[in-house]
XYZ file of N, CA and C in Angstrom:
621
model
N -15.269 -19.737 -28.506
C -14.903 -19.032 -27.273
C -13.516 -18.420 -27.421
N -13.378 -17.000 -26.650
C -12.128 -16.478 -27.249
C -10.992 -17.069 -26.186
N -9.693 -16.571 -26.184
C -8.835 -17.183 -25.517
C -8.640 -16.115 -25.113
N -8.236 -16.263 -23.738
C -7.971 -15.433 -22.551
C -6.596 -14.915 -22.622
N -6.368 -13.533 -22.692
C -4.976 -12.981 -22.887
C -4.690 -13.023 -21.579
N -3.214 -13.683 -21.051
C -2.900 -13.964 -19.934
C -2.213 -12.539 -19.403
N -2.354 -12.170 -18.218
C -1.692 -11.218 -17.554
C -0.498 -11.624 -16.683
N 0.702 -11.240 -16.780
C 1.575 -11.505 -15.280
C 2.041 -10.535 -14.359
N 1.540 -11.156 -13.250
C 1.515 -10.465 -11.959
C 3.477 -10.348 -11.883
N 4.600 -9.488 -11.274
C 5.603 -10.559 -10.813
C 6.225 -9.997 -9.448
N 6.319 -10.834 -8.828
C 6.941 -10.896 -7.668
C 8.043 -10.614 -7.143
N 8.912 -9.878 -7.192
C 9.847 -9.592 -6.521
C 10.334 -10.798 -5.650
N 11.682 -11.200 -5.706
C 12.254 -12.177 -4.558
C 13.595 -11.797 -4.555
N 13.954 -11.701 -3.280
C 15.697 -11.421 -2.878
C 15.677 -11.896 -1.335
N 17.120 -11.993 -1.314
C 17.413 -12.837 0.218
C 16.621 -11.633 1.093
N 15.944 -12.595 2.265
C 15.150 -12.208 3.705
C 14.321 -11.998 3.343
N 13.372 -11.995 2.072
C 12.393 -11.770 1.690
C 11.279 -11.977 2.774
N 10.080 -11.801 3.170
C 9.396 -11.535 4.546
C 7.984 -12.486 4.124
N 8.457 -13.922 4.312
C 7.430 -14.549 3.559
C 5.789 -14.411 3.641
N 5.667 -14.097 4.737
C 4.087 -14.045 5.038
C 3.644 -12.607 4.247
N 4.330 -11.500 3.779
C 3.314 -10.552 3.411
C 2.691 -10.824 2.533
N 2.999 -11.675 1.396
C 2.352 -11.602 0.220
C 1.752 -13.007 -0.228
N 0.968 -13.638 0.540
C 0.836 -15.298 0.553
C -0.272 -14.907 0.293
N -1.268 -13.868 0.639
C -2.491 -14.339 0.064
C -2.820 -13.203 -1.091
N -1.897 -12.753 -1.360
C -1.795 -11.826 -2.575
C -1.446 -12.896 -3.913
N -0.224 -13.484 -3.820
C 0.183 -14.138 -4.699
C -0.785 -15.906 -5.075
N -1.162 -16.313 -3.774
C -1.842 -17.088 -4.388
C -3.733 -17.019 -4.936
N -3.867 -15.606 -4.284
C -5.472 -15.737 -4.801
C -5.053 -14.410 -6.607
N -4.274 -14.079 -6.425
C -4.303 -13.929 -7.882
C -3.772 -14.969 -9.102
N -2.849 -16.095 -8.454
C -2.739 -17.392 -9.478
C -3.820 -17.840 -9.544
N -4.517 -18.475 -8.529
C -5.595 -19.633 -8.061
C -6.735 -18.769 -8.762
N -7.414 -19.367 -10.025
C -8.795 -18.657 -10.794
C -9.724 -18.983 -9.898
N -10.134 -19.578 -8.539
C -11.638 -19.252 -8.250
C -11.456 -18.272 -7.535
N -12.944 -17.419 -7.972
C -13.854 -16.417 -7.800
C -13.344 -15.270 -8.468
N -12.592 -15.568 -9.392
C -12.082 -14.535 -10.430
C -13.288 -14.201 -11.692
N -13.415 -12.637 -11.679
C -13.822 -12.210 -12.547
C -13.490 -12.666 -14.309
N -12.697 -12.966 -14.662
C -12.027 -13.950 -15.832
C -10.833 -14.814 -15.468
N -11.341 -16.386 -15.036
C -10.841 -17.157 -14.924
C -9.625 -17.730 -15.770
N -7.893 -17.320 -15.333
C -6.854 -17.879 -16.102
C -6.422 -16.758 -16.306
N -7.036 -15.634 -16.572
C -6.777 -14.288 -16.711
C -4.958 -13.897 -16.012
N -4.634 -14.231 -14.975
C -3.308 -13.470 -14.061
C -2.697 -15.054 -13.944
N -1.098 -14.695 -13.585
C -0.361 -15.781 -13.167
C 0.461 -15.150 -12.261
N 1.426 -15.414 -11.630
C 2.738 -14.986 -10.748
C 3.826 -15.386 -11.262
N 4.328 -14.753 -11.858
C 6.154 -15.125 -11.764
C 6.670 -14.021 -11.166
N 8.329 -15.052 -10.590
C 9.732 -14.600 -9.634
C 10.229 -13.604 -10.246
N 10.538 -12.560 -10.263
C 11.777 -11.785 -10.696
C 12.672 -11.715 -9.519
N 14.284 -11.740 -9.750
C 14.808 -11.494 -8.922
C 16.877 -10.985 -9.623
N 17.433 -10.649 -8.477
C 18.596 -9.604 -8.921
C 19.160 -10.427 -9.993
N 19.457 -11.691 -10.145
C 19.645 -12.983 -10.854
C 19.285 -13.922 -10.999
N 19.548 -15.005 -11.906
C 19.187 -16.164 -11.973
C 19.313 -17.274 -11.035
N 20.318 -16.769 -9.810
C 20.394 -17.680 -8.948
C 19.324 -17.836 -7.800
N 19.402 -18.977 -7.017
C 18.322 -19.032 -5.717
C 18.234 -17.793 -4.977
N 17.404 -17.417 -4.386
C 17.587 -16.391 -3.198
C 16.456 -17.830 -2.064
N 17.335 -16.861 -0.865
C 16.385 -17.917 0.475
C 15.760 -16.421 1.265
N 14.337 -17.129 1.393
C 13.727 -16.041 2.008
C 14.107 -16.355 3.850
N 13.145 -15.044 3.962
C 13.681 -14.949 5.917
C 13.083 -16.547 6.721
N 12.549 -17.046 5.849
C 11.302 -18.514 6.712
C 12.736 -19.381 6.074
N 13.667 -19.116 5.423
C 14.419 -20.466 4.945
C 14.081 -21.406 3.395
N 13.225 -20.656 3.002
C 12.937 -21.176 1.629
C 13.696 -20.571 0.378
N 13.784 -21.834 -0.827
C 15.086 -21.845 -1.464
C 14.077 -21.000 -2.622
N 14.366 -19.987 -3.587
C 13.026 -19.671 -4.511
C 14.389 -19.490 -5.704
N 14.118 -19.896 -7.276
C 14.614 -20.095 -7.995
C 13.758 -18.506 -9.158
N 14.471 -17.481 -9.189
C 13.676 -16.449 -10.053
C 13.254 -17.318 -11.380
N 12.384 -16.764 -11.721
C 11.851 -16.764 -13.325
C 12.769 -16.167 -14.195
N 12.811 -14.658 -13.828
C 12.900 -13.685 -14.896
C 13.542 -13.110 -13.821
N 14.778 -12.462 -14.388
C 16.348 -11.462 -14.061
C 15.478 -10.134 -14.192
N 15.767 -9.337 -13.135
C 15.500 -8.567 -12.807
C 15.272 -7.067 -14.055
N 16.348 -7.300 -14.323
C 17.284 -5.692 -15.425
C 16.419 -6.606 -16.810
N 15.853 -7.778 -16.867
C 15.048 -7.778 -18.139
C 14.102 -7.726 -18.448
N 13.104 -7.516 -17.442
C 12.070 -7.128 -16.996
C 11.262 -5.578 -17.288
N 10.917 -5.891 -18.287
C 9.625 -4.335 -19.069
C 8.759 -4.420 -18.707
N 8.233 -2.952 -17.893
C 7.020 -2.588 -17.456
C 5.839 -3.397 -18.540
N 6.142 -2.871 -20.013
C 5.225 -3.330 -20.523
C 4.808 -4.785 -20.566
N 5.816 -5.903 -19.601
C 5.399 -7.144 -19.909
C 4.730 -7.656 -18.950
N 4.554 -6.701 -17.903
C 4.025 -7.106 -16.543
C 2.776 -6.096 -16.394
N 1.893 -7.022 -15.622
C 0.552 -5.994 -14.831
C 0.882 -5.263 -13.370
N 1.791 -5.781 -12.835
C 1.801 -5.137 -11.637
C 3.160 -5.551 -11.394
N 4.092 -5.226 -10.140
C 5.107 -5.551 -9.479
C 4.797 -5.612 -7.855
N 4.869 -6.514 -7.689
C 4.902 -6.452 -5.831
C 6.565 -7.046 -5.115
N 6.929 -6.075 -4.462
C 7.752 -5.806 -3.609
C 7.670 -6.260 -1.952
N 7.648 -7.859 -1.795
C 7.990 -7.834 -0.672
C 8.696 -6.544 1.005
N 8.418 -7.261 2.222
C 9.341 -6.461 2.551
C 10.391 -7.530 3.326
N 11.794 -7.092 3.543
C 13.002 -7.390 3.821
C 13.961 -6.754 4.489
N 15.631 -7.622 4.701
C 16.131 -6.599 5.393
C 17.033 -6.200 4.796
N 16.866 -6.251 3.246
C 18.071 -5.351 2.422
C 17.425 -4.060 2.247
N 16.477 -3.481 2.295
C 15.853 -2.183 1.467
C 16.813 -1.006 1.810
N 17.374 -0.968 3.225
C 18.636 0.109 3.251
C 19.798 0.338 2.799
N 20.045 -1.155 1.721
C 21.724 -1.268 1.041
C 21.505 -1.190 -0.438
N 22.898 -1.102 -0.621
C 22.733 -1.425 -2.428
C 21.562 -2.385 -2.897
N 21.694 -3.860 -2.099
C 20.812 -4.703 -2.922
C 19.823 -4.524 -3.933
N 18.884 -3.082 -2.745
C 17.613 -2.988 -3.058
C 17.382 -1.861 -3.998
N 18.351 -1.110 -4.422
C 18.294 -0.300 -5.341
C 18.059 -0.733 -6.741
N 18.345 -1.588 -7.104
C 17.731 -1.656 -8.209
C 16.367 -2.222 -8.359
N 15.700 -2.937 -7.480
C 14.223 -3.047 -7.160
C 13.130 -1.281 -7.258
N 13.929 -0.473 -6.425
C 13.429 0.358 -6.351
C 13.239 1.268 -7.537
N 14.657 1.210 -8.244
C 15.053 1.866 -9.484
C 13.898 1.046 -10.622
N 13.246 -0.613 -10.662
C 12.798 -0.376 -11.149
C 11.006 -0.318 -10.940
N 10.863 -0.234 -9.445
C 9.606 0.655 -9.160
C 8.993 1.284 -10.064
N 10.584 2.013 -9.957
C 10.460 4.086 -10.972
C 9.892 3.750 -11.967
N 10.860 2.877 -12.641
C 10.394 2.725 -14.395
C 9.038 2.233 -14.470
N 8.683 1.119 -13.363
C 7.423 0.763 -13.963
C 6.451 2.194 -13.498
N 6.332 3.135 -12.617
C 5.632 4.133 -11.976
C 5.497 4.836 -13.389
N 6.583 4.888 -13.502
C 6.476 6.036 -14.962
C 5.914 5.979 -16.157
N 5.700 4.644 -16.390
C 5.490 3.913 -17.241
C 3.607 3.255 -17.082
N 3.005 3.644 -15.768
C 1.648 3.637 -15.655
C 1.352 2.368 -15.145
N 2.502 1.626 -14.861
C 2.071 0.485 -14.438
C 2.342 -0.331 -13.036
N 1.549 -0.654 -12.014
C 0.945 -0.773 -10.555
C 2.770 -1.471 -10.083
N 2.805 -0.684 -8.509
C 3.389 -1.340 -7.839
C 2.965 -1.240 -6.292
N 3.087 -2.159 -5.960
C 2.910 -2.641 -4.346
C 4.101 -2.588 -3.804
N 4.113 -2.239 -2.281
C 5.382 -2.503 -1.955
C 4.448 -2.629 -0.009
N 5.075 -3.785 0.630
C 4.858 -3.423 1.662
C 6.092 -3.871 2.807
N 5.703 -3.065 3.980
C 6.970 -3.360 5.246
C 8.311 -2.554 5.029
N 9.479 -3.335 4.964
C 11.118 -2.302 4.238
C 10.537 -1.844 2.872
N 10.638 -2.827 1.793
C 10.149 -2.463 0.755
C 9.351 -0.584 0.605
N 8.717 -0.216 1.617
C 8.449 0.741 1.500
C 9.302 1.928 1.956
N 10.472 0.794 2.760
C 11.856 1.937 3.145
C 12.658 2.031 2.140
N 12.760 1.449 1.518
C 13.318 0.899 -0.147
C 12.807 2.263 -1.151
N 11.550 2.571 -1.085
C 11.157 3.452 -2.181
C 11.178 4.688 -1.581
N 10.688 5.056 -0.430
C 10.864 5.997 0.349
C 12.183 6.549 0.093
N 13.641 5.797 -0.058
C 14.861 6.275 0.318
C 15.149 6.775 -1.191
N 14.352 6.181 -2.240
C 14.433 6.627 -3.422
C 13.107 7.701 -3.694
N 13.315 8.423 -3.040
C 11.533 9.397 -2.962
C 10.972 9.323 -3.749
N 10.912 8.041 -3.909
C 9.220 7.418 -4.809
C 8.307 7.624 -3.779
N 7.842 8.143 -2.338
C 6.790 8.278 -1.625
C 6.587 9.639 -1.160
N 7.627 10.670 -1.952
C 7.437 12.149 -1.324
C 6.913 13.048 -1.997
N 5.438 12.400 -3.301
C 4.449 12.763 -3.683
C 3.137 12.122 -4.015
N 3.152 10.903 -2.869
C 1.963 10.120 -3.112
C 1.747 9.566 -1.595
N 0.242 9.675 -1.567
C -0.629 9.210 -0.254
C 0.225 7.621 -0.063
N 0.501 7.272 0.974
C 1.385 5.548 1.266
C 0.980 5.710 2.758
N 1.964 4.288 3.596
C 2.023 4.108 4.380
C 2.924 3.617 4.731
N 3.447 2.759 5.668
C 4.682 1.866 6.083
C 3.907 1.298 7.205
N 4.926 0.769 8.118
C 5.259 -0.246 9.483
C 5.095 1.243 10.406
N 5.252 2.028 10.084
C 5.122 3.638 11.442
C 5.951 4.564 10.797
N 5.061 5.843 10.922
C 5.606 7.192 9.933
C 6.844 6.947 10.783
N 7.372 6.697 11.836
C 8.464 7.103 12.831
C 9.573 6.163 11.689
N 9.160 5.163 11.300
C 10.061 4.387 10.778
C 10.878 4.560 9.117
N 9.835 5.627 8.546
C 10.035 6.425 7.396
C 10.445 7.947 7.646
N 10.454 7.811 8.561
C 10.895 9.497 9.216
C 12.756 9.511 9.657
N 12.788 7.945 9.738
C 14.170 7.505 10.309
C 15.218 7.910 8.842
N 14.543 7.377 8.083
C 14.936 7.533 6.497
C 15.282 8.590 5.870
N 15.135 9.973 6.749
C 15.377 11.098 5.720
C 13.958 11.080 4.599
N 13.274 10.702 4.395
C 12.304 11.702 3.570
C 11.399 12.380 3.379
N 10.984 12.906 2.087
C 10.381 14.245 2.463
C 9.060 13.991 2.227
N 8.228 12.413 2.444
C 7.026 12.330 2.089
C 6.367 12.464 3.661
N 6.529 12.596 4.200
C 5.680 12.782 5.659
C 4.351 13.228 5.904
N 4.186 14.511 5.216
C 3.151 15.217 5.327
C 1.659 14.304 4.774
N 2.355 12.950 3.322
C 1.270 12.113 2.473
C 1.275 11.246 3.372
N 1.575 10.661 4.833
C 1.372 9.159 5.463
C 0.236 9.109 5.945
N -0.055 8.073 6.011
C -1.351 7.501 6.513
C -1.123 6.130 7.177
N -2.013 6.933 8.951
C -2.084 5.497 9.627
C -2.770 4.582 9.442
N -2.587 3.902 8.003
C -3.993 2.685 8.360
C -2.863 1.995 7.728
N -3.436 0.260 7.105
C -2.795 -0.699 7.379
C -2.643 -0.929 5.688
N -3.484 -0.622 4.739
C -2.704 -0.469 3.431
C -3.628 0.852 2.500
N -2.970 1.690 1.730
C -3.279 2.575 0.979
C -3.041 2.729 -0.685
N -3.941 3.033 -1.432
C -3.658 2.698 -2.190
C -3.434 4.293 -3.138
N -2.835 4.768 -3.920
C -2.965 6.433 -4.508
C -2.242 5.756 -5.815
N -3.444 6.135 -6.900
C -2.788 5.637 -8.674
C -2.481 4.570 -8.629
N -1.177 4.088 -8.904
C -0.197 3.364 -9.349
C 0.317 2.594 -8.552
N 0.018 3.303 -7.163
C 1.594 2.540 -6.110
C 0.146 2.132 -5.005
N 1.011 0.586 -4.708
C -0.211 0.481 -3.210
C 0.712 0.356 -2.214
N 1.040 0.758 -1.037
C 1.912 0.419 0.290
C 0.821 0.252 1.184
N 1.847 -0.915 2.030
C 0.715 -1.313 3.592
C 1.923 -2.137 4.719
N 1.795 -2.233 5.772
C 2.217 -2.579 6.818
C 2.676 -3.810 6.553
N 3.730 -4.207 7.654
C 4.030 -5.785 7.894
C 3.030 -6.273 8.466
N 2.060 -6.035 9.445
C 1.364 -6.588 9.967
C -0.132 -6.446 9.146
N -0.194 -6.008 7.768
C -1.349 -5.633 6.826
C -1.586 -6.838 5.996
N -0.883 -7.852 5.779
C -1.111 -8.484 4.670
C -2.059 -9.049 3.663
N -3.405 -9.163 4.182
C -4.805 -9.317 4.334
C -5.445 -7.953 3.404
N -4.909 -6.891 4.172
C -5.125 -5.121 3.457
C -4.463 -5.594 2.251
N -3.203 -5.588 2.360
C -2.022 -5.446 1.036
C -2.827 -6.359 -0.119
N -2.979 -7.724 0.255
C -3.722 -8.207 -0.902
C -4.478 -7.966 -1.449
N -6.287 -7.414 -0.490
C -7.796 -6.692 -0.990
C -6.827 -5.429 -1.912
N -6.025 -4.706 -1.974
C -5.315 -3.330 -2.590
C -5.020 -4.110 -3.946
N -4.159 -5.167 -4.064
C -4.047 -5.211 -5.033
C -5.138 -6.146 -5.789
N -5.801 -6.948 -5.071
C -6.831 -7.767 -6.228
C -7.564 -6.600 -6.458
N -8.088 -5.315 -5.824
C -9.072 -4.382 -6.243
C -7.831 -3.628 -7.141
N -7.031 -3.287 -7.023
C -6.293 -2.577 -8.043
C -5.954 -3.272 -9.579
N -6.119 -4.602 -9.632
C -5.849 -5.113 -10.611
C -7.353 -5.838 -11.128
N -8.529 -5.456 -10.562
C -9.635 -5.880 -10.583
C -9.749 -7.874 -11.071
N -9.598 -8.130 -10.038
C -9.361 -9.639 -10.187
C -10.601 -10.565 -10.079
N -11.488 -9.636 -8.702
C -12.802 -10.269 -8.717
C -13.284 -9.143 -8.426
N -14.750 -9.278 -8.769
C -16.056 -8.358 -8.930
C -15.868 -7.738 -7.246
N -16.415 -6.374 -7.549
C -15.936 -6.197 -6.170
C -17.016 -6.475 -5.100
N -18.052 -6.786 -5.216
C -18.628 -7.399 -4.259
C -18.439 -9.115 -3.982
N -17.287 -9.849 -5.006
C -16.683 -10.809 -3.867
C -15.456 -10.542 -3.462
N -15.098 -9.741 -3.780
C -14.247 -9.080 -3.152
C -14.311 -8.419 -1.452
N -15.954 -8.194 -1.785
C -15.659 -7.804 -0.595
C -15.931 -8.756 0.407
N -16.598 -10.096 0.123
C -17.141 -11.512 0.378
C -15.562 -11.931 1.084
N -14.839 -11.969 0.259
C -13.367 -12.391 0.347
C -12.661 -11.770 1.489
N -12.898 -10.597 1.759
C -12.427 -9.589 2.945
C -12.927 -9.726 4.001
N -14.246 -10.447 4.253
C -14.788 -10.312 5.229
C -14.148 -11.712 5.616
N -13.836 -12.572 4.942
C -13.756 -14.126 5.311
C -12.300 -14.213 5.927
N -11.255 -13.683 4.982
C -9.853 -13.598 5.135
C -9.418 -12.304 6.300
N -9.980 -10.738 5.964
C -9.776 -9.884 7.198
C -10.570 -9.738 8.337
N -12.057 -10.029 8.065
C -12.600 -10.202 9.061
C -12.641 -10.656 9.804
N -12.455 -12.565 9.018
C -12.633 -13.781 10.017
C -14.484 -13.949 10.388
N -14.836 -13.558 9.216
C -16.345 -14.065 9.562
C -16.810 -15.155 8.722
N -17.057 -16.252 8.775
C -17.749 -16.988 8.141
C -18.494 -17.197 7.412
N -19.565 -15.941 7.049
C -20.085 -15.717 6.273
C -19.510 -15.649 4.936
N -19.093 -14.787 4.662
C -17.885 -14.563 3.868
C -17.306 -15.826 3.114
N -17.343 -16.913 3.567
C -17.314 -17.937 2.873
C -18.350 -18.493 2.367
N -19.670 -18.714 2.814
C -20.977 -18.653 1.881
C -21.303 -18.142 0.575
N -20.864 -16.652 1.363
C -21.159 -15.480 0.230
C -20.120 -16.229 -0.925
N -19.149 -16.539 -0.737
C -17.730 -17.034 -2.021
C -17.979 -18.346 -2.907
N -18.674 -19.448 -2.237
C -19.534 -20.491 -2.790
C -20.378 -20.255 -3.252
N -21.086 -19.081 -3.338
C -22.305 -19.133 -4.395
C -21.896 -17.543 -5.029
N -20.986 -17.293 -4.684
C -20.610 -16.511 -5.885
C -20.507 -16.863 -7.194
């Protein structure tokens, strides 16, 4: 049997980090059931340094991996919390390295500030996205307006954005963007977690 080339997902973490967007992103791509190749993805921290950051809930998170050492090529995706640095320095270099991984062909998520974060670096003023309310990316000065979309997460190439109140969306975007499970439990999974139908959990047990 061959051995499974591991993929890493990584996470973005910096102070106020917005803990609930990405809880069921990050743990149904660690956690192998109902994964299309089981062991396949993991999650690690990146963050501005090696030191703790405390997210907005009060939790202490210790990065993995320093931010500035971090190669597109060593990662499958980047997800970008959202927070309340995305309008200061902090978040510029998160965004800055958005770019590199964008350029470089390889997936980023960003949802809530995070998408005020890339926006302010017009990483969104040639690709279909979304935010928390065009009004709230409109506040920002940029020139992607005309690409917004009111729904709750979107996905165009490379980049997925979705709402604070999307998180459920934000995750189905990226397990289908990183094809994690077959997409019909995928869509098993959506109905159970966004729907709230019960079924949906049947359908996932005998998947």
């Amino acid at each position: 049997m061959s051995e499974v080339i591991r993929s890493v997902v990584h996470l973005a973490v910096y102070d106020t980090l917005a803990d609930w967007e990405t809880g069921f992103a990050t743990a149904h791509i660690n956690k192998p059931l109902w994964h299309k190749t089981p062991g396949r993805f993991a999650v690690s921290t990146v963050g501005p340094s090696a030191a703790p950051i405390t997210t907005m809930g009060g939790l202490r998170v210790t990065p993995d991996v320093v931010l500035a050492d971090l190669k597109p090529a060593d990662s499958a995706m980047l997800i970008l919390p959202g927070n309340d640095i995305f309008a200061t320095e902090a978040f510029v270099p998160f965004a800055e390295k958005a770019r590199e991984f964008l350029d470089a062909g390889v997936p980023v998520a960003a949802i809530c500030g995070a998408t005020g974060g890339l926006a302010m670096a017009g990483l969104l003023d040639d690709r279909a996205h979304t935010s928390n309310a065009a009004a709230f990316l409109d506040s920002l000065g940029y020139k992607g307006g005309e690409l917004y979309r009111d729904e709750p997460a979107v996905t165009d190439g490379d980049l997925i954005t979705a709402s604070a109140s999307a998180p459920v969306e934000f995750a189905r975007e990226i397990l289908a963007r990183l094809e994690v499970m077959e997409p019909h439990v995928l869509a098993s999974w959506y109905k159970l977690y966004g729907k709230r139908d019960p079924a949906g959990f049947y359908e996932l047990m005998s998947a």
